[in-house]
PDB file of C-alpha atoms and ligand atoms in Angstrom:
ATOM      1  CA  MET A   1      58.083   4.882  35.748  1.00  0.00           C
ATOM      2  CA  PRO A   2      55.375   4.093  33.181  1.00  0.00           C
ATOM      3  CA  ALA A   3      52.733   1.546  34.144  1.00  0.00           C
ATOM      4  CA  THR A   4      53.985  -0.665  31.299  1.00  0.00           C
ATOM      5  CA  ALA A   5      57.482  -1.098  32.775  1.00  0.00           C
ATOM      6  CA  ALA A   6      56.415  -4.233  34.658  1.00  0.00           C
ATOM      7  CA  ALA A   7      54.332  -5.733  31.811  1.00  0.00           C
ATOM      8  CA  PRO A   8      55.720  -8.742  29.924  1.00  0.00           C
ATOM      9  CA  VAL A   9      57.732  -8.129  26.765  1.00  0.00           C
ATOM     10  CA  VAL A  10      55.567  -9.101  23.798  1.00  0.00           C
ATOM     11  CA  LEU A  11      57.884  -8.214  20.915  1.00  0.00           C
ATOM     12  CA  GLU A  12      61.646  -8.062  20.825  1.00  0.00           C
ATOM     13  CA  GLY A  13      64.207  -7.343  18.118  1.00  0.00           C
ATOM     14  CA  ARG A  14      67.799  -8.395  18.688  1.00  0.00           C
ATOM     15  CA  ASN A  15      70.756  -7.068  16.819  1.00  0.00           C
ATOM     16  CA  LEU A  16      68.806  -6.420  13.628  1.00  0.00           C
ATOM     17  CA  THR A  17      70.835  -5.639  10.534  1.00  0.00           C
ATOM     18  CA  MET A  18      69.418  -5.170   7.029  1.00  0.00           C
ATOM     19  CA  ARG A  19      71.622  -4.766   3.990  1.00  0.00           C
ATOM     20  CA  PHE A  20      70.481  -3.983   0.472  1.00  0.00           C
ATOM     21  CA  GLY A  21      73.526  -4.614  -1.664  1.00  0.00           C
ATOM     22  CA  GLY A  22      76.084  -2.143  -0.325  1.00  0.00           C
ATOM     23  CA  LEU A  23      73.526  -0.093   1.603  1.00  0.00           C
ATOM     24  CA  VAL A  24      73.145  -0.768   5.312  1.00  0.00           C
ATOM     25  CA  ALA A  25      69.528   0.242   5.987  1.00  0.00           C
ATOM     26  CA  MET A  26      69.612  -1.074   9.551  1.00  0.00           C
ATOM     27  CA  ALA A  27      72.615  -1.780  11.758  1.00  0.00           C
ATOM     28  CA  GLU A  28      72.445  -3.855  14.945  1.00  0.00           C
ATOM     29  CA  VAL A  29      69.212  -2.411  16.264  1.00  0.00           C
ATOM     30  CA  ASP A  30      67.677  -3.816  19.462  1.00  0.00           C
ATOM     31  CA  PHE A  31      64.221  -2.971  20.735  1.00  0.00           C
ATOM     32  CA  THR A  32      61.619  -4.306  23.141  1.00  0.00           C
ATOM     33  CA  LEU A  33      57.902  -3.688  23.273  1.00  0.00           C
ATOM     34  CA  ARG A  34      55.791  -4.549  26.309  1.00  0.00           C
ATOM     35  CA  GLN A  35      52.115  -5.395  26.583  1.00  0.00           C
ATOM     36  CA  GLY A  36      50.065  -2.222  26.678  1.00  0.00           C
ATOM     37  CA  GLU A  37      52.987  -0.087  25.616  1.00  0.00           C
ATOM     38  CA  ILE A  38      53.084   2.531  22.875  1.00  0.00           C
ATOM     39  CA  LEU A  39      56.561   2.859  21.374  1.00  0.00           C
ATOM     40  CA  GLY A  40      57.177   5.794  19.058  1.00  0.00           C
ATOM     41  CA  ILE A  41      59.708   5.437  16.243  1.00  0.00           C
ATOM     42  CA  ILE A  42      61.155   8.664  14.921  1.00  0.00           C
ATOM     43  CA  GLY A  43      64.034   9.674  12.702  1.00  0.00           C
ATOM     44  CA  PRO A  44      64.789  11.595   9.512  1.00  0.00           C
ATOM     45  CA  ASN A  45      63.746  10.339   6.076  1.00  0.00           C
ATOM     46  CA  GLY A  46      65.613   7.187   5.124  1.00  0.00           C
ATOM     47  CA  ALA A  47      66.554   6.425   8.757  1.00  0.00           C
ATOM     48  CA  GLY A  48      65.231   2.855   8.507  1.00  0.00           C
ATOM     49  CA  LYS A  49      61.861   3.253  10.246  1.00  0.00           C
ATOM     50  CA  SER A  50      59.751   1.491   7.612  1.00  0.00           C
ATOM     51  CA  THR A  51      62.519  -1.077   7.154  1.00  0.00           C
ATOM     52  CA  LEU A  52      62.131  -2.007  10.822  1.00  0.00           C
ATOM     53  CA  LEU A  53      58.393  -2.578  10.347  1.00  0.00           C
ATOM     54  CA  ASN A  54      59.053  -4.551   7.178  1.00  0.00           C
ATOM     55  CA  ILE A  55      61.449  -6.810   9.076  1.00  0.00           C
ATOM     56  CA  ILE A  56      59.003  -7.345  11.953  1.00  0.00           C
ATOM     57  CA  THR A  57      56.135  -8.195   9.591  1.00  0.00           C
ATOM     58  CA  GLY A  58      58.154 -10.594   7.443  1.00  0.00           C
ATOM     59  CA  LEU A  59      58.261  -8.487   4.273  1.00  0.00           C
ATOM     60  CA  TYR A  60      62.035  -8.316   4.682  1.00  0.00           C
ATOM     61  CA  ARG A  61      64.189 -11.042   6.090  1.00  0.00           C
ATOM     62  CA  PRO A  62      66.922  -9.439   8.212  1.00  0.00           C
ATOM     63  CA  SER A  63      70.537  -9.963   7.061  1.00  0.00           C
ATOM     64  CA  SER A  64      71.259 -10.838  10.683  1.00  0.00           C
ATOM     65  CA  GLY A  65      69.572 -10.624  14.054  1.00  0.00           C
ATOM     66  CA  SER A  66      66.234 -11.983  15.195  1.00  0.00           C
ATOM     67  CA  VAL A  67      62.660 -11.027  16.049  1.00  0.00           C
ATOM     68  CA  HIS A  68      60.781 -12.703  18.907  1.00  0.00           C
ATOM     69  CA  LEU A  69      57.059 -12.591  19.584  1.00  0.00           C
ATOM     70  CA  ALA A  70      56.162 -13.665  23.121  1.00  0.00           C
ATOM     71  CA  GLY A  71      59.529 -15.436  23.244  1.00  0.00           C
ATOM     72  CA  GLU A  72      59.131 -17.313  19.941  1.00  0.00           C
ATOM     73  CA  ARG A  73      61.321 -16.512  17.009  1.00  0.00           C
ATOM     74  CA  ILE A  74      59.326 -15.188  14.045  1.00  0.00           C
ATOM     75  CA  ASP A  75      61.907 -13.779  11.609  1.00  0.00           C
ATOM     76  CA  GLY A  76      61.946 -15.972   8.525  1.00  0.00           C
ATOM     77  CA  LEU A  77      58.228 -16.787   8.775  1.00  0.00           C
ATOM     78  CA  ALA A  78      56.025 -15.823   5.824  1.00  0.00           C
ATOM     79  CA  ALA A  79      54.230 -12.502   6.249  1.00  0.00           C
ATOM     80  CA  HIS A  80      50.763 -14.092   6.461  1.00  0.00           C
ATOM     81  CA  ARG A  81      51.962 -16.409   9.235  1.00  0.00           C
ATOM     82  CA  ILE A  82      53.187 -13.417  11.200  1.00  0.00           C
ATOM     83  CA  VAL A  83      49.745 -11.813  10.832  1.00  0.00           C
ATOM     84  CA  GLY A  84      48.307 -15.097  12.089  1.00  0.00           C
ATOM     85  CA  ARG A  85      50.592 -14.960  15.134  1.00  0.00           C
ATOM     86  CA  GLY A  86      49.147 -11.582  16.062  1.00  0.00           C
ATOM     87  CA  ILE A  87      51.082  -8.743  14.429  1.00  0.00           C
ATOM     88  CA  ALA A  88      49.130  -6.346  12.209  1.00  0.00           C
ATOM     89  CA  ARG A  89      50.188  -3.157  10.520  1.00  0.00           C
ATOM     90  CA  THR A  90      49.258  -0.240   8.360  1.00  0.00           C
ATOM     91  CA  PHE A  91      51.438   1.061   5.553  1.00  0.00           C
ATOM     92  CA  GLN A  92      52.923   4.470   4.914  1.00  0.00           C
ATOM     93  CA  SER A  93      50.980   4.671   1.649  1.00  0.00           C
ATOM     94  CA  SER A  94      47.414   3.449   1.451  1.00  0.00           C
ATOM     95  CA  ARG A  95      46.806  -0.205   0.623  1.00  0.00           C
ATOM     96  CA  LEU A  96      43.050  -0.015   0.639  1.00  0.00           C
ATOM     97  CA  PHE A  97      40.995  -1.565  -2.147  1.00  0.00           C
ATOM     98  CA  GLY A  98      39.329   1.592  -3.409  1.00  0.00           C
ATOM     99  CA  ASP A  99      36.609  -0.166  -5.392  1.00  0.00           C
ATOM    100  CA  LEU A 100      35.581  -2.365  -2.487  1.00  0.00           C
ATOM    101  CA  SER A 101      33.256  -1.178   0.237  1.00  0.00           C
ATOM    102  CA  VAL A 102      34.525   0.022   3.589  1.00  0.00           C
ATOM    103  CA  LEU A 103      33.109  -3.165   5.159  1.00  0.00           C
ATOM    104  CA  ASP A 104      34.757  -5.500   2.630  1.00  0.00           C
ATOM    105  CA  ASN A 105      38.121  -3.855   3.240  1.00  0.00           C
ATOM    106  CA  VAL A 106      37.806  -4.802   6.907  1.00  0.00           C
ATOM    107  CA  VAL A 107      36.682  -8.357   6.016  1.00  0.00           C
ATOM    108  CA  ILE A 108      39.883  -8.740   4.003  1.00  0.00           C
ATOM    109  CA  GLY A 109      41.878  -7.757   7.091  1.00  0.00           C
ATOM    110  CA  ARG A 110      40.340 -10.710   8.873  1.00  0.00           C
ATOM    111  CA  HIS A 111      41.546 -13.259   6.327  1.00  0.00           C
ATOM    112  CA  ALA A 112      44.081 -14.655   8.815  1.00  0.00           C
ATOM    113  CA  HIS A 113      41.093 -16.011  10.731  1.00  0.00           C
ATOM    114  CA  ILE A 114      39.206 -17.427   7.757  1.00  0.00           C
ATOM    115  CA  LYS A 115      40.250 -21.048   7.750  1.00  0.00           C
ATOM    116  CA  SER A 116      38.541 -22.418   4.662  1.00  0.00           C
ATOM    117  CA  GLY A 117      40.979 -23.074   1.858  1.00  0.00           C
ATOM    118  CA  LEU A 118      40.132 -22.933  -1.808  1.00  0.00           C
ATOM    119  CA  LEU A 119      39.244 -26.628  -1.839  1.00  0.00           C
ATOM    120  CA  ASP A 120      36.914 -26.103   1.085  1.00  0.00           C
ATOM    121  CA  ALA A 121      35.347 -23.214  -0.709  1.00  0.00           C
ATOM    122  CA  ILE A 122      34.576 -25.445  -3.674  1.00  0.00           C
ATOM    123  CA  LEU A 123      33.647 -28.665  -1.879  1.00  0.00           C
ATOM    124  CA  ARG A 124      31.926 -27.234   1.136  1.00  0.00           C
ATOM    125  CA  ARG A 125      30.554 -23.926   0.152  1.00  0.00           C
ATOM    126  CA  GLY A 126      28.355 -23.874   3.205  1.00  0.00           C
ATOM    127  CA  ARG A 127      31.221 -23.681   5.634  1.00  0.00           C
ATOM    128  CA  ALA A 128      33.080 -21.078   3.612  1.00  0.00           C
ATOM    129  CA  GLN A 129      29.957 -18.942   3.406  1.00  0.00           C
ATOM    130  CA  ALA A 130      29.308 -19.275   7.115  1.00  0.00           C
ATOM    131  CA  GLU A 131      32.846 -18.109   7.800  1.00  0.00           C
ATOM    132  CA  LEU A 132      32.488 -15.196   5.406  1.00  0.00           C
ATOM    133  CA  HIS A 133      29.230 -14.248   7.054  1.00  0.00           C
ATOM    134  CA  ALA A 134      30.850 -14.384  10.494  1.00  0.00           C
ATOM    135  CA  ALA A 135      33.764 -12.299   9.198  1.00  0.00           C
ATOM    136  CA  ALA A 136      31.343  -9.675   7.860  1.00  0.00           C
ATOM    137  CA  GLU A 137      29.532  -9.523  11.215  1.00  0.00           C
ATOM    138  CA  HIS A 138      32.811  -9.193  13.051  1.00  0.00           C
ATOM    139  CA  ALA A 139      33.955  -6.483  10.637  1.00  0.00           C
ATOM    140  CA  ALA A 140      30.730  -4.532  11.145  1.00  0.00           C
ATOM    141  CA  SER A 141      31.012  -4.602  14.937  1.00  0.00           C
ATOM    142  CA  LEU A 142      34.671  -3.655  14.742  1.00  0.00           C
ATOM    143  CA  LEU A 143      33.868  -0.681  12.499  1.00  0.00           C
ATOM    144  CA  LYS A 144      31.187   0.391  14.946  1.00  0.00           C
ATOM    145  CA  ALA A 145      33.708   0.255  17.797  1.00  0.00           C
ATOM    146  CA  VAL A 146      36.452   2.111  15.919  1.00  0.00           C
ATOM    147  CA  SER A 147      34.218   4.845  14.542  1.00  0.00           C
ATOM    148  CA  ARG A 148      30.443   5.244  14.288  1.00  0.00           C
ATOM    149  CA  ASP A 149      31.092   7.562  11.401  1.00  0.00           C
ATOM    150  CA  LEU A 150      32.990   4.892   9.488  1.00  0.00           C
ATOM    151  CA  TYR A 151      30.311   2.337  10.319  1.00  0.00           C
ATOM    152  CA  ALA A 152      27.654   4.633   8.870  1.00  0.00           C
ATOM    153  CA  GLN A 153      29.659   4.714   5.620  1.00  0.00           C
ATOM    154  CA  ARG A 154      30.308   0.951   5.514  1.00  0.00           C
ATOM    155  CA  HIS A 155      28.690   0.372   2.119  1.00  0.00           C
ATOM    156  CA  ARG A 156      30.539   3.203   0.359  1.00  0.00           C
ATOM    157  CA  PRO A 157      33.559   2.387  -1.811  1.00  0.00           C
ATOM    158  CA  ALA A 158      36.700   3.071   0.232  1.00  0.00           C
ATOM    159  CA  ALA A 159      38.024   5.426  -2.468  1.00  0.00           C
ATOM    160  CA  GLU A 160      35.166   7.861  -1.733  1.00  0.00           C
ATOM    161  CA  LEU A 161      36.192   8.407   1.885  1.00  0.00           C
ATOM    162  CA  PRO A 162      38.037  11.551   2.924  1.00  0.00           C
ATOM    163  CA  GLN A 163      41.734  11.010   3.636  1.00  0.00           C
ATOM    164  CA  ALA A 164      41.395  10.943   7.443  1.00  0.00           C
ATOM    165  CA  ASP A 165      38.650   8.287   7.244  1.00  0.00           C
ATOM    166  CA  ARG A 166      40.761   6.184   4.883  1.00  0.00           C
ATOM    167  CA  ARG A 167      43.562   6.191   7.456  1.00  0.00           C
ATOM    168  CA  ARG A 168      41.051   5.255  10.140  1.00  0.00           C
ATOM    169  CA  LEU A 169      39.780   2.423   7.937  1.00  0.00           C
ATOM    170  CA  GLU A 170      43.309   1.084   7.519  1.00  0.00           C
ATOM    171  CA  ILE A 171      43.620   0.853  11.283  1.00  0.00           C
ATOM    172  CA  ALA A 172      40.236  -0.909  11.502  1.00  0.00           C
ATOM    173  CA  ARG A 173      41.359  -3.352   8.827  1.00  0.00           C
ATOM    174  CA  ALA A 174      44.571  -4.108  10.715  1.00  0.00           C
ATOM    175  CA  LEU A 175      42.566  -4.673  13.909  1.00  0.00           C
ATOM    176  CA  ALA A 176      40.330  -7.179  12.125  1.00  0.00           C
ATOM    177  CA  SER A 177      43.060  -9.811  12.401  1.00  0.00           C
ATOM    178  CA  GLU A 178      42.820  -9.489  16.211  1.00  0.00           C
ATOM    179  CA  PRO A 179      46.458  -8.545  16.742  1.00  0.00           C
ATOM    180  CA  ARG A 180      48.304  -8.298  20.021  1.00  0.00           C
ATOM    181  CA  VAL A 181      50.807  -5.970  18.360  1.00  0.00           C
ATOM    182  CA  LEU A 182      49.725  -3.156  16.043  1.00  0.00           C
ATOM    183  CA  LEU A 183      52.291  -1.302  13.929  1.00  0.00           C
ATOM    184  CA  LEU A 184      51.362   2.042  12.369  1.00  0.00           C
ATOM    185  CA  ASP A 185      53.568   3.628   9.708  1.00  0.00           C
ATOM    186  CA  GLU A 186      53.050   7.406   9.737  1.00  0.00           C
ATOM    187  CA  PRO A 187      49.323   7.256  10.498  1.00  0.00           C
ATOM    188  CA  SER A 188      48.920  11.053  10.530  1.00  0.00           C
ATOM    189  CA  SER A 189      50.643  11.756   7.221  1.00  0.00           C
ATOM    190  CA  GLY A 190      48.537  14.032   5.059  1.00  0.00           C
ATOM    191  CA  MET A 191      46.362  15.049   8.023  1.00  0.00           C
ATOM    192  CA  ASP A 192      45.781  18.545   9.327  1.00  0.00           C
ATOM    193  CA  ASP A 193      45.973  19.315  13.052  1.00  0.00           C
ATOM    194  CA  ALA A 194      42.270  18.662  13.657  1.00  0.00           C
ATOM    195  CA  ASP A 195      42.413  15.241  11.981  1.00  0.00           C
ATOM    196  CA  THR A 196      45.610  14.401  13.877  1.00  0.00           C
ATOM    197  CA  ASP A 197      43.875  15.283  17.157  1.00  0.00           C
ATOM    198  CA  ALA A 198      40.977  12.992  16.201  1.00  0.00           C
ATOM    199  CA  LEU A 199      43.455  10.221  15.344  1.00  0.00           C
ATOM    200  CA  MET A 200      45.151  10.583  18.734  1.00  0.00           C
ATOM    201  CA  ALA A 201      41.766  10.383  20.455  1.00  0.00           C
ATOM    202  CA  ASP A 202      40.940   7.228  18.437  1.00  0.00           C
ATOM    203  CA  ILE A 203      44.238   5.605  19.438  1.00  0.00           C
ATOM    204  CA  ARG A 204      43.722   6.504  23.094  1.00  0.00           C
ATOM    205  CA  ALA A 205      40.208   5.034  22.990  1.00  0.00           C
ATOM    206  CA  LEU A 206      41.525   1.881  21.334  1.00  0.00           C
ATOM    207  CA  CYS A 207      44.198   1.438  24.009  1.00  0.00           C
ATOM    208  CA  ALA A 208      41.607   1.979  26.741  1.00  0.00           C
ATOM    209  CA  GLN A 209      39.421  -0.738  25.173  1.00  0.00           C
ATOM    210  CA  ARG A 210      42.350  -3.139  24.772  1.00  0.00           C
ATOM    211  CA  PRO A 211      44.817  -2.532  27.569  1.00  0.00           C
ATOM    212  CA  ASP A 212      47.069  -5.416  26.498  1.00  0.00           C
ATOM    213  CA  LEU A 213      47.491  -4.242  22.902  1.00  0.00           C
ATOM    214  CA  ALA A 214      51.053  -3.087  22.165  1.00  0.00           C
ATOM    215  CA  LEU A 215      51.652  -0.399  19.552  1.00  0.00           C
ATOM    216  CA  MET A 216      54.592   0.839  17.558  1.00  0.00           C
ATOM    217  CA  ILE A 217      53.948   4.132  15.809  1.00  0.00           C
ATOM    218  CA  ILE A 218      56.269   5.674  13.250  1.00  0.00           C
ATOM    219  CA  GLU A 219      55.508   9.372  13.371  1.00  0.00           C
ATOM    220  CA  HIS A 220      56.792  12.688  12.191  1.00  0.00           C
ATOM    221  CA  ASP A 221      54.157  14.849  13.893  1.00  0.00           C
ATOM    222  CA  MET A 222      55.957  15.879  17.080  1.00  0.00           C
ATOM    223  CA  ARG A 223      52.693  16.819  18.797  1.00  0.00           C
ATOM    224  CA  LEU A 224      51.682  13.175  18.551  1.00  0.00           C
ATOM    225  CA  VAL A 225      55.139  11.890  19.472  1.00  0.00           C
ATOM    226  CA  ALA A 226      55.206  14.177  22.513  1.00  0.00           C
ATOM    227  CA  SER A 227      51.900  12.958  23.900  1.00  0.00           C
ATOM    228  CA  LEU A 228      51.068   9.375  22.869  1.00  0.00           C
ATOM    229  CA  PRO A 229      54.100   7.066  23.220  1.00  0.00           C
ATOM    230  CA  HIS A 230      55.395   5.849  26.562  1.00  0.00           C
ATOM    231  CA  ARG A 231      58.863   5.610  25.030  1.00  0.00           C
ATOM    232  CA  VAL A 232      60.488   6.820  21.831  1.00  0.00           C
ATOM    233  CA  LEU A 233      63.182   5.131  19.764  1.00  0.00           C
ATOM    234  CA  VAL A 234      65.215   7.402  17.507  1.00  0.00           C
ATOM    235  CA  LEU A 235      66.766   5.980  14.340  1.00  0.00           C
ATOM    236  CA  ASP A 236      69.278   7.696  12.099  1.00  0.00           C
ATOM    237  CA  TYR A 237      71.106   6.121   9.161  1.00  0.00           C
ATOM    238  CA  GLY A 238      69.817   2.716  10.297  1.00  0.00           C
ATOM    239  CA  GLN A 239      71.307   3.033  13.774  1.00  0.00           C
ATOM    240  CA  LYS A 240      69.614   3.445  17.105  1.00  0.00           C
ATOM    241  CA  LEU A 241      70.510   6.980  18.087  1.00  0.00           C
ATOM    242  CA  ALA A 242      68.591   7.160  21.350  1.00  0.00           C
ATOM    243  CA  GLU A 243      65.764   5.602  23.327  1.00  0.00           C
ATOM    244  CA  GLY A 244      63.722   6.914  26.238  1.00  0.00           C
ATOM    245  CA  THR A 245      60.786   9.149  27.009  1.00  0.00           C
ATOM    246  CA  TYR A 246      60.125  11.978  24.573  1.00  0.00           C
ATOM    247  CA  GLU A 247      61.461  14.450  27.129  1.00  0.00           C
ATOM    248  CA  GLU A 248      64.646  12.410  27.507  1.00  0.00           C
ATOM    249  CA  VAL A 249      65.410  11.913  23.828  1.00  0.00           C
ATOM    250  CA  ARG A 250      64.628  15.470  22.758  1.00  0.00           C
ATOM    251  CA  ALA A 251      67.236  16.735  25.232  1.00  0.00           C
ATOM    252  CA  ILE A 252      70.018  14.662  23.640  1.00  0.00           C
ATOM    253  CA  PRO A 253      72.277  16.807  21.417  1.00  0.00           C
ATOM    254  CA  ARG A 254      72.828  14.125  18.764  1.00  0.00           C
ATOM    255  CA  VAL A 255      69.050  13.782  18.358  1.00  0.00           C
ATOM    256  CA  GLN A 256      68.695  17.521  17.887  1.00  0.00           C
ATOM    257  CA  GLU A 257      71.557  17.390  15.408  1.00  0.00           C
ATOM    258  CA  ALA A 258      69.864  14.627  13.403  1.00  0.00           C
ATOM    259  CA  TYR A 259      66.779  16.772  13.033  1.00  0.00           C
ATOM    260  CA  LEU A 260      68.138  20.289  12.964  1.00  0.00           C
ATOM    261  CA  GLY A 261      71.801  20.092  12.015  1.00  0.00           C
ATOM    262  CA  ARG A 262      71.310  18.773   8.516  1.00  0.00           C
ATOM    263  CA  LYS A 263      68.279  20.654   7.350  1.00  0.00           C
ATOM    264  CA  GLY A 264      70.124  21.691   4.225  1.00  0.00           C
ATOM    265  CA  ALA A 265      71.619  18.282   3.531  1.00  0.00           C
ATOM    266  CA  ARG A 266      68.536  16.154   4.059  1.00  0.00           C
ATOM    267  CA  HIS A 267      64.866  16.807   4.344  1.00  0.00           C
ATOM    268  CA  ALA A 268      64.404  16.705   8.124  1.00  0.00           C
ATOM    269  CA  HIS A 269      61.349  14.507   8.276  1.00  0.00           C
ATOM    270  CA  ALA A 270      60.483  15.598  11.755  1.00  0.00           C
TER     271      ALA A 270
HETATM  272  N1  LIG B 301      63.627  -2.858  -0.672  1.00  0.00           N
HETATM  273  C1  LIG B 301      64.649  -1.986  -0.606  1.00  0.00           C
HETATM  274  N2  LIG B 301      65.674  -2.042  -1.480  1.00  0.00           N
HETATM  275  C2  LIG B 301      66.706  -1.165  -1.424  1.00  0.00           C
HETATM  276  N3  LIG B 301      66.819  -0.199  -0.509  1.00  0.00           N
HETATM  277  C3  LIG B 301      65.827  -0.081   0.407  1.00  0.00           C
HETATM  278  C4  LIG B 301      64.700  -0.965   0.400  1.00  0.00           C
HETATM  279  N4  LIG B 301      63.889  -0.617   1.435  1.00  0.00           N
HETATM  280  C5  LIG B 301      64.474   0.427   2.038  1.00  0.00           C
HETATM  281  N5  LIG B 301      65.640   0.756   1.418  1.00  0.00           N
HETATM  282  C6  LIG B 301      66.565   1.820   1.791  1.00  0.00           C
HETATM  283  O1  LIG B 301      66.793   1.734   3.194  1.00  0.00           O
HETATM  284  C7  LIG B 301      66.881   3.029   3.761  1.00  0.00           C
HETATM  285  C8  LIG B 301      65.832   3.179   4.839  1.00  0.00           C
HETATM  286  O2  LIG B 301      64.552   3.271   4.224  1.00  0.00           O
HETATM  287  P1  LIG B 301      63.205   3.336   5.040  1.00  0.00           P
HETATM  288  O3  LIG B 301      63.206   2.274   6.063  1.00  0.00           O
HETATM  289  O4  LIG B 301      62.077   3.357   4.076  1.00  0.00           O
HETATM  290  O5  LIG B 301      63.347   4.772   5.753  1.00  0.00           O
HETATM  291  P2  LIG B 301      62.276   5.621   6.581  1.00  0.00           P
HETATM  292  O6  LIG B 301      61.006   4.833   6.676  1.00  0.00           O
HETATM  293  O7  LIG B 301      62.920   5.866   7.903  1.00  0.00           O
HETATM  294  O8  LIG B 301      62.096   6.907   5.827  1.00  0.00           O
HETATM  295  C9  LIG B 301      66.740   4.018   2.623  1.00  0.00           C
HETATM  296  O9  LIG B 301      68.014   4.394   2.185  1.00  0.00           O
HETATM  297  C10 LIG B 301      65.986   3.220   1.581  1.00  0.00           C
HETATM  298  O10 LIG B 301      66.261   3.694   0.292  1.00  0.00           O
HETATM  299 MG1  LIG B 302      59.125   5.191   6.013  1.00  0.00          MG
END
């Protein structure tokens, strides 16, 4: 039994359904995520993996079902409120501001904690500047903790970073909002094996530093899926196909079929 089995549930999805016109992208999916747990989400292309993250983070409002963070219902809240409640994410495709420095990209990730509104910024510049200064200090120490290498490059424009460092920076930016739940959408995409190994080491170090942080990781690299998550949830055509440890789910024939049986019909994004 994993050590997380007794930890409190931090995030829960109940009966989640998402329709886009006639397309059912997600059908009655339940999931739970406990403090300190890493949940892997796998499934072929178009299975509904990113849709699930979009529902959790408030980008999509589910057609039915609900999402609960520490027992409180959060579906229907605006995306920035959900960040404020403690859920941060990265995206499948980069959302970095390439022209801005590495450090400024992390400062932007902290905006949920910068309280000064526009009026404040105009009327009381002092307070706004103090908050910005504090955010920059926090961002710098966070960068240092995530990666010395990234910290050393903090004044470079983000666009100049190699791909693996850009992915690392996106994780640092998500962490800047001080989340209790971190959602990663295909963090190793575009990485070679060496970069993926470094990413796994980074994630392990992060979890060691923050034992209460809960993670959901959408992944297609089976080396990562086999070694990082405590549990794996398999989606296919918007349905929950299986759930369990990697060893358990890989032994299930319908999971193998989803990945192997339709290689010709669909790109098996495994
Ligand atoms: N905003 C949207 N509008 C219409 N269809 C969407 C939208 N978002 C996702 N879909 C559809 O939902 C299905 C699941 O997509 P997605 O969650 O991105 O899959 P995955 O991340 O597993 O590859 C796909 O058929 C996709 O085209
Ligand atoms: Mg996706």
